[in-house]
PDB file of C-alpha atoms in Angstrom:
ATOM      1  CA  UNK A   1      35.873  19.986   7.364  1.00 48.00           C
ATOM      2  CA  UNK A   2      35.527  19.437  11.200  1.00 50.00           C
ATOM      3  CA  UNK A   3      34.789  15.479  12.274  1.00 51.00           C
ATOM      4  CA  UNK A   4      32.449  14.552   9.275  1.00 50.00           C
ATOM      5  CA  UNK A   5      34.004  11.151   9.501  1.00 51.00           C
ATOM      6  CA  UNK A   6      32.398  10.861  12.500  1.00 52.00           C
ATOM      7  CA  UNK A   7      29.117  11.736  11.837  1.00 53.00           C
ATOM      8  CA  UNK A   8      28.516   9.511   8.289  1.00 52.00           C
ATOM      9  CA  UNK A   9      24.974   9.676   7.075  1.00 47.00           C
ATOM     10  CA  UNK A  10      23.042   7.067   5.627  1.00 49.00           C
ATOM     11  CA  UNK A  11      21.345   7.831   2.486  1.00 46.00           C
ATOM     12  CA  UNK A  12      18.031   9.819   3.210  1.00 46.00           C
ATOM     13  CA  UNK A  13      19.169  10.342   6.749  1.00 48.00           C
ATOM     14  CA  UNK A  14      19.393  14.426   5.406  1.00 48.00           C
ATOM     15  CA  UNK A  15      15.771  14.203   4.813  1.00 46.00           C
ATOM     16  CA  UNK A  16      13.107  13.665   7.556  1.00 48.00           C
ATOM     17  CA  UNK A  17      10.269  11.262   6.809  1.00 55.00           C
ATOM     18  CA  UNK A  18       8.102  12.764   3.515  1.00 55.00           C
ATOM     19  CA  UNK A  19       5.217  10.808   3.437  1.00 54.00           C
ATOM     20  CA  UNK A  20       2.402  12.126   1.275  1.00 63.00           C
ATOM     21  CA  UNK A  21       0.395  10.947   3.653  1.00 74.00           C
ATOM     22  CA  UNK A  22       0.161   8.789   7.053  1.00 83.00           C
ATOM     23  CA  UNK A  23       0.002   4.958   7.401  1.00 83.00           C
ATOM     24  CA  UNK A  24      -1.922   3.406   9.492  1.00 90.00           C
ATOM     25  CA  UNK A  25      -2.198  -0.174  11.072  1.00 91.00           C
ATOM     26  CA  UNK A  26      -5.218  -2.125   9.813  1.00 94.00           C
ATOM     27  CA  UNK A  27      -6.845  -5.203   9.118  1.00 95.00           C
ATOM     28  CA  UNK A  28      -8.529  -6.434   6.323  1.00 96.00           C
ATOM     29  CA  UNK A  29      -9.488  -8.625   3.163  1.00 97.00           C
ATOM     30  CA  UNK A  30      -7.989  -7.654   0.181  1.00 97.00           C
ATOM     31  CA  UNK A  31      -8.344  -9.401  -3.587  1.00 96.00           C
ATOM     32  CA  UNK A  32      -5.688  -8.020  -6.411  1.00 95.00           C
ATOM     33  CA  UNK A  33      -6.738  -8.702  -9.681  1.00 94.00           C
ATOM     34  CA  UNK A  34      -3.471  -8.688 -11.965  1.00 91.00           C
ATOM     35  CA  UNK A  35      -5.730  -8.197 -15.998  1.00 92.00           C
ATOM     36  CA  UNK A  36      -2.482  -9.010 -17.942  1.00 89.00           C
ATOM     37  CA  UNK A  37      -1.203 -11.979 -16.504  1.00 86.00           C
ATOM     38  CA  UNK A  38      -5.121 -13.038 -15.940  1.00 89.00           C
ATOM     39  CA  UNK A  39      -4.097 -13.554 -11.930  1.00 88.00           C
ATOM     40  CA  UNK A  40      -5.806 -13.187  -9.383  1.00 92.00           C
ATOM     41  CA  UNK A  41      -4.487 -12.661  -5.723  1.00 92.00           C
ATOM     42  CA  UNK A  42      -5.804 -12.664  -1.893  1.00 94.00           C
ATOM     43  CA  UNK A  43      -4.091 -11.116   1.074  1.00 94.00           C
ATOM     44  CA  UNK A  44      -4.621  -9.060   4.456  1.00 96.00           C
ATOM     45  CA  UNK A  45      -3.739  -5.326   4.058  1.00 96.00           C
ATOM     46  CA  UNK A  46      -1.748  -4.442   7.298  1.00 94.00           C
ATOM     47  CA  UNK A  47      -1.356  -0.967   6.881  1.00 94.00           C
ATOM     48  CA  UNK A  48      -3.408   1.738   4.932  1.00 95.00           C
ATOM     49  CA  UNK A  49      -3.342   5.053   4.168  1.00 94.00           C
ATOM     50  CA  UNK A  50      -5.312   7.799   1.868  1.00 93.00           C
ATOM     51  CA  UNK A  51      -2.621   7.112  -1.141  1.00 95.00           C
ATOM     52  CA  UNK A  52      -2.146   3.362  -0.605  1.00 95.00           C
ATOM     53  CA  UNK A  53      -1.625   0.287   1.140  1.00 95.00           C
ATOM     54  CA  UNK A  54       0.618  -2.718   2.322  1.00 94.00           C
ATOM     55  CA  UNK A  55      -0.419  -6.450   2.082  1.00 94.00           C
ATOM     56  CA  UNK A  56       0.342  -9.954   2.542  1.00 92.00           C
ATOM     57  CA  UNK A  57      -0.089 -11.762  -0.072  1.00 89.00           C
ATOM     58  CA  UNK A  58      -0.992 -15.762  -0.793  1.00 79.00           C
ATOM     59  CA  UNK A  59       1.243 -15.486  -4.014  1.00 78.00           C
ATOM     60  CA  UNK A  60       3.455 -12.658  -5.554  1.00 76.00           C
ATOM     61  CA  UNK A  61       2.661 -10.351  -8.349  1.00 77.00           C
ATOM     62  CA  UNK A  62       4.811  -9.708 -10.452  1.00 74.00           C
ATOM     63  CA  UNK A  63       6.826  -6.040 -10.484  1.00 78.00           C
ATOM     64  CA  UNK A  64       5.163  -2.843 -11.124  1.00 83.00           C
ATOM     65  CA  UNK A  65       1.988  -3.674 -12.280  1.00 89.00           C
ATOM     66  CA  UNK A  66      -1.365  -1.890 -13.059  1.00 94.00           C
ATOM     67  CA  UNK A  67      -3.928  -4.168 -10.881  1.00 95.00           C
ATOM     68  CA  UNK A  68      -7.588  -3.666  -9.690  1.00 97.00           C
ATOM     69  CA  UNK A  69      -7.866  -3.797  -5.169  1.00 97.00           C
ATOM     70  CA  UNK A  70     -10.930  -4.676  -3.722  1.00 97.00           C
ATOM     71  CA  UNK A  71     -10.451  -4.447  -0.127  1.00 98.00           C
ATOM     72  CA  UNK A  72     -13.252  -5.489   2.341  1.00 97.00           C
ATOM     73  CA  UNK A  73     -13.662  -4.592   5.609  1.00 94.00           C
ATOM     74  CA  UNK A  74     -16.885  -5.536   7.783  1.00 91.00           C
ATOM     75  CA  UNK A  75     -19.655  -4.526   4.834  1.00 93.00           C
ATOM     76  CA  UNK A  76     -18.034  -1.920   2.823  1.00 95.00           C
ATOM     77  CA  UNK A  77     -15.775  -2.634  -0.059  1.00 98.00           C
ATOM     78  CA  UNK A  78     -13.409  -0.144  -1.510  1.00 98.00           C
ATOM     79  CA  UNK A  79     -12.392  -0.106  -5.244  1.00 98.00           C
ATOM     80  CA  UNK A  80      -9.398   0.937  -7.208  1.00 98.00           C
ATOM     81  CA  UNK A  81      -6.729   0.754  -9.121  1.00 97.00           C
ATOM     82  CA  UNK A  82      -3.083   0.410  -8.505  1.00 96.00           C
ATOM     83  CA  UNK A  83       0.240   0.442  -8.880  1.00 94.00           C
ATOM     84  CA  UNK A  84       1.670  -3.039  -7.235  1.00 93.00           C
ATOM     85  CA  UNK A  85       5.164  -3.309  -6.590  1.00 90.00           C
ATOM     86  CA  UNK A  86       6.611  -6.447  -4.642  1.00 87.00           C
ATOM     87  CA  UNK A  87       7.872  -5.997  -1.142  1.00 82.00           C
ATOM     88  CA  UNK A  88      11.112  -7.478   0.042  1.00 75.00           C
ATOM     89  CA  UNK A  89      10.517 -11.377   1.184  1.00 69.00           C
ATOM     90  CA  UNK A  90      13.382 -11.159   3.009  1.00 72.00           C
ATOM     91  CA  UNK A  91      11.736  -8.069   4.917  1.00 72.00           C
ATOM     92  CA  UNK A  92       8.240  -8.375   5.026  1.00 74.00           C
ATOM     93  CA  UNK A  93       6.660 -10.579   2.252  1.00 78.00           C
ATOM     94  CA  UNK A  94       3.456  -8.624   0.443  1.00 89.00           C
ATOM     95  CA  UNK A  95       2.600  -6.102  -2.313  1.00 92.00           C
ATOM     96  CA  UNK A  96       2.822  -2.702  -2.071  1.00 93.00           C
ATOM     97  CA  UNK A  97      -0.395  -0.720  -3.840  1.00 95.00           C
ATOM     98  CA  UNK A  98      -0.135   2.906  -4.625  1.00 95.00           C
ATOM     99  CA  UNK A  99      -3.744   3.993  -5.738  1.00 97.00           C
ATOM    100  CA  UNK A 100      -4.953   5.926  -8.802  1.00 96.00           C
ATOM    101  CA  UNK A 101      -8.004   6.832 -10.408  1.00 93.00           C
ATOM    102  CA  UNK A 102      -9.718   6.366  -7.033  1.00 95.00           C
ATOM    103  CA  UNK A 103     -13.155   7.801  -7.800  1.00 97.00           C
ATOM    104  CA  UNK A 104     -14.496  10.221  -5.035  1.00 97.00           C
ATOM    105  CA  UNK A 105     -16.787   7.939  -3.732  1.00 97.00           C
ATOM    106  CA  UNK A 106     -14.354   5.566  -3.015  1.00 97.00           C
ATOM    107  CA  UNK A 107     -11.871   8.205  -1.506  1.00 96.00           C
ATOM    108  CA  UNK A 108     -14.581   9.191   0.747  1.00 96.00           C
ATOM    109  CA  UNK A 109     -14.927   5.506   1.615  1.00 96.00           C
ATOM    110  CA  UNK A 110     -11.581   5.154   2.320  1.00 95.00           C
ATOM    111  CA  UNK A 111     -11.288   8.491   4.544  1.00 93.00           C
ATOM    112  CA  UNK A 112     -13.984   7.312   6.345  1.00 93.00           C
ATOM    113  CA  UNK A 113     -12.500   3.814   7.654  1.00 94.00           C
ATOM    114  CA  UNK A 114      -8.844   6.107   8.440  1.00 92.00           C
ATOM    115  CA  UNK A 115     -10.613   8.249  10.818  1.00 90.00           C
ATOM    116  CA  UNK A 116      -9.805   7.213  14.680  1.00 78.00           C
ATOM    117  CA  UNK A 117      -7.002   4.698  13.601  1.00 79.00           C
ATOM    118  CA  UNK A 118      -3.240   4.688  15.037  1.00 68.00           C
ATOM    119  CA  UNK A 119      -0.194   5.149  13.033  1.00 69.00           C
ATOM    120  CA  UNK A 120       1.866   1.437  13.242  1.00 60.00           C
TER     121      UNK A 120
END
């Protein structure tokens, strides 16, 4: 077996970083619309990407919820739905959205404000 003590790997340390697609740092108004609970929620997304988004958050959501984002940035608005799972307070408090049922429109929308940004 060699040193393997030595050499301990963290869980997912085997794996390299699998993103389905990049983040990127960014800066915008976002509104979360929670239609169980009847909530409503505003924030600043701080990082996009083409399959989803960070946020901070005025109040949290609560775990793995179907919600509809509006996110606003200068005088476009992008629409969609999401999945919205809480983010660690102790790490970074927020929501993390994972979009579905984007319609093209709006993927083209969103595409279009990723283009020229840096990764975080």
């Amino acid at each position: 077996m060699g040193n393997l003590g030595e050499r301990r790997l963290t869980a997912g340390a085997r794996f390299p970083d699998r993103r389905a697609a990049p983040r990127f740092a960014f800066d915008a108004r976002m509104e979360i619309i929670d239609p169980v609970e009847q909530q409503q929620v505003t924030g600043r997304v701080t990082v996009l990407s083409q399959k989803g988004c960070f946020g901070r958050t005025d109040a949290p959501l609560a775990h793995r919820r179907v919600v509809q984002v509006e996110i606003r940035k200068d005088e476009s608005v992008f629409e969609s739905w999401a999945w919205a799972t809480p983010s660690d307070p102790d790490a970074e408090p927020g929501v993390v959205l994972v979009f579905m049922n984007t319609s093209p429109e709006q993927a083209k929308l969103l595409a279009s404000w990723l283009v020229g940004l840096v990764t975080p």
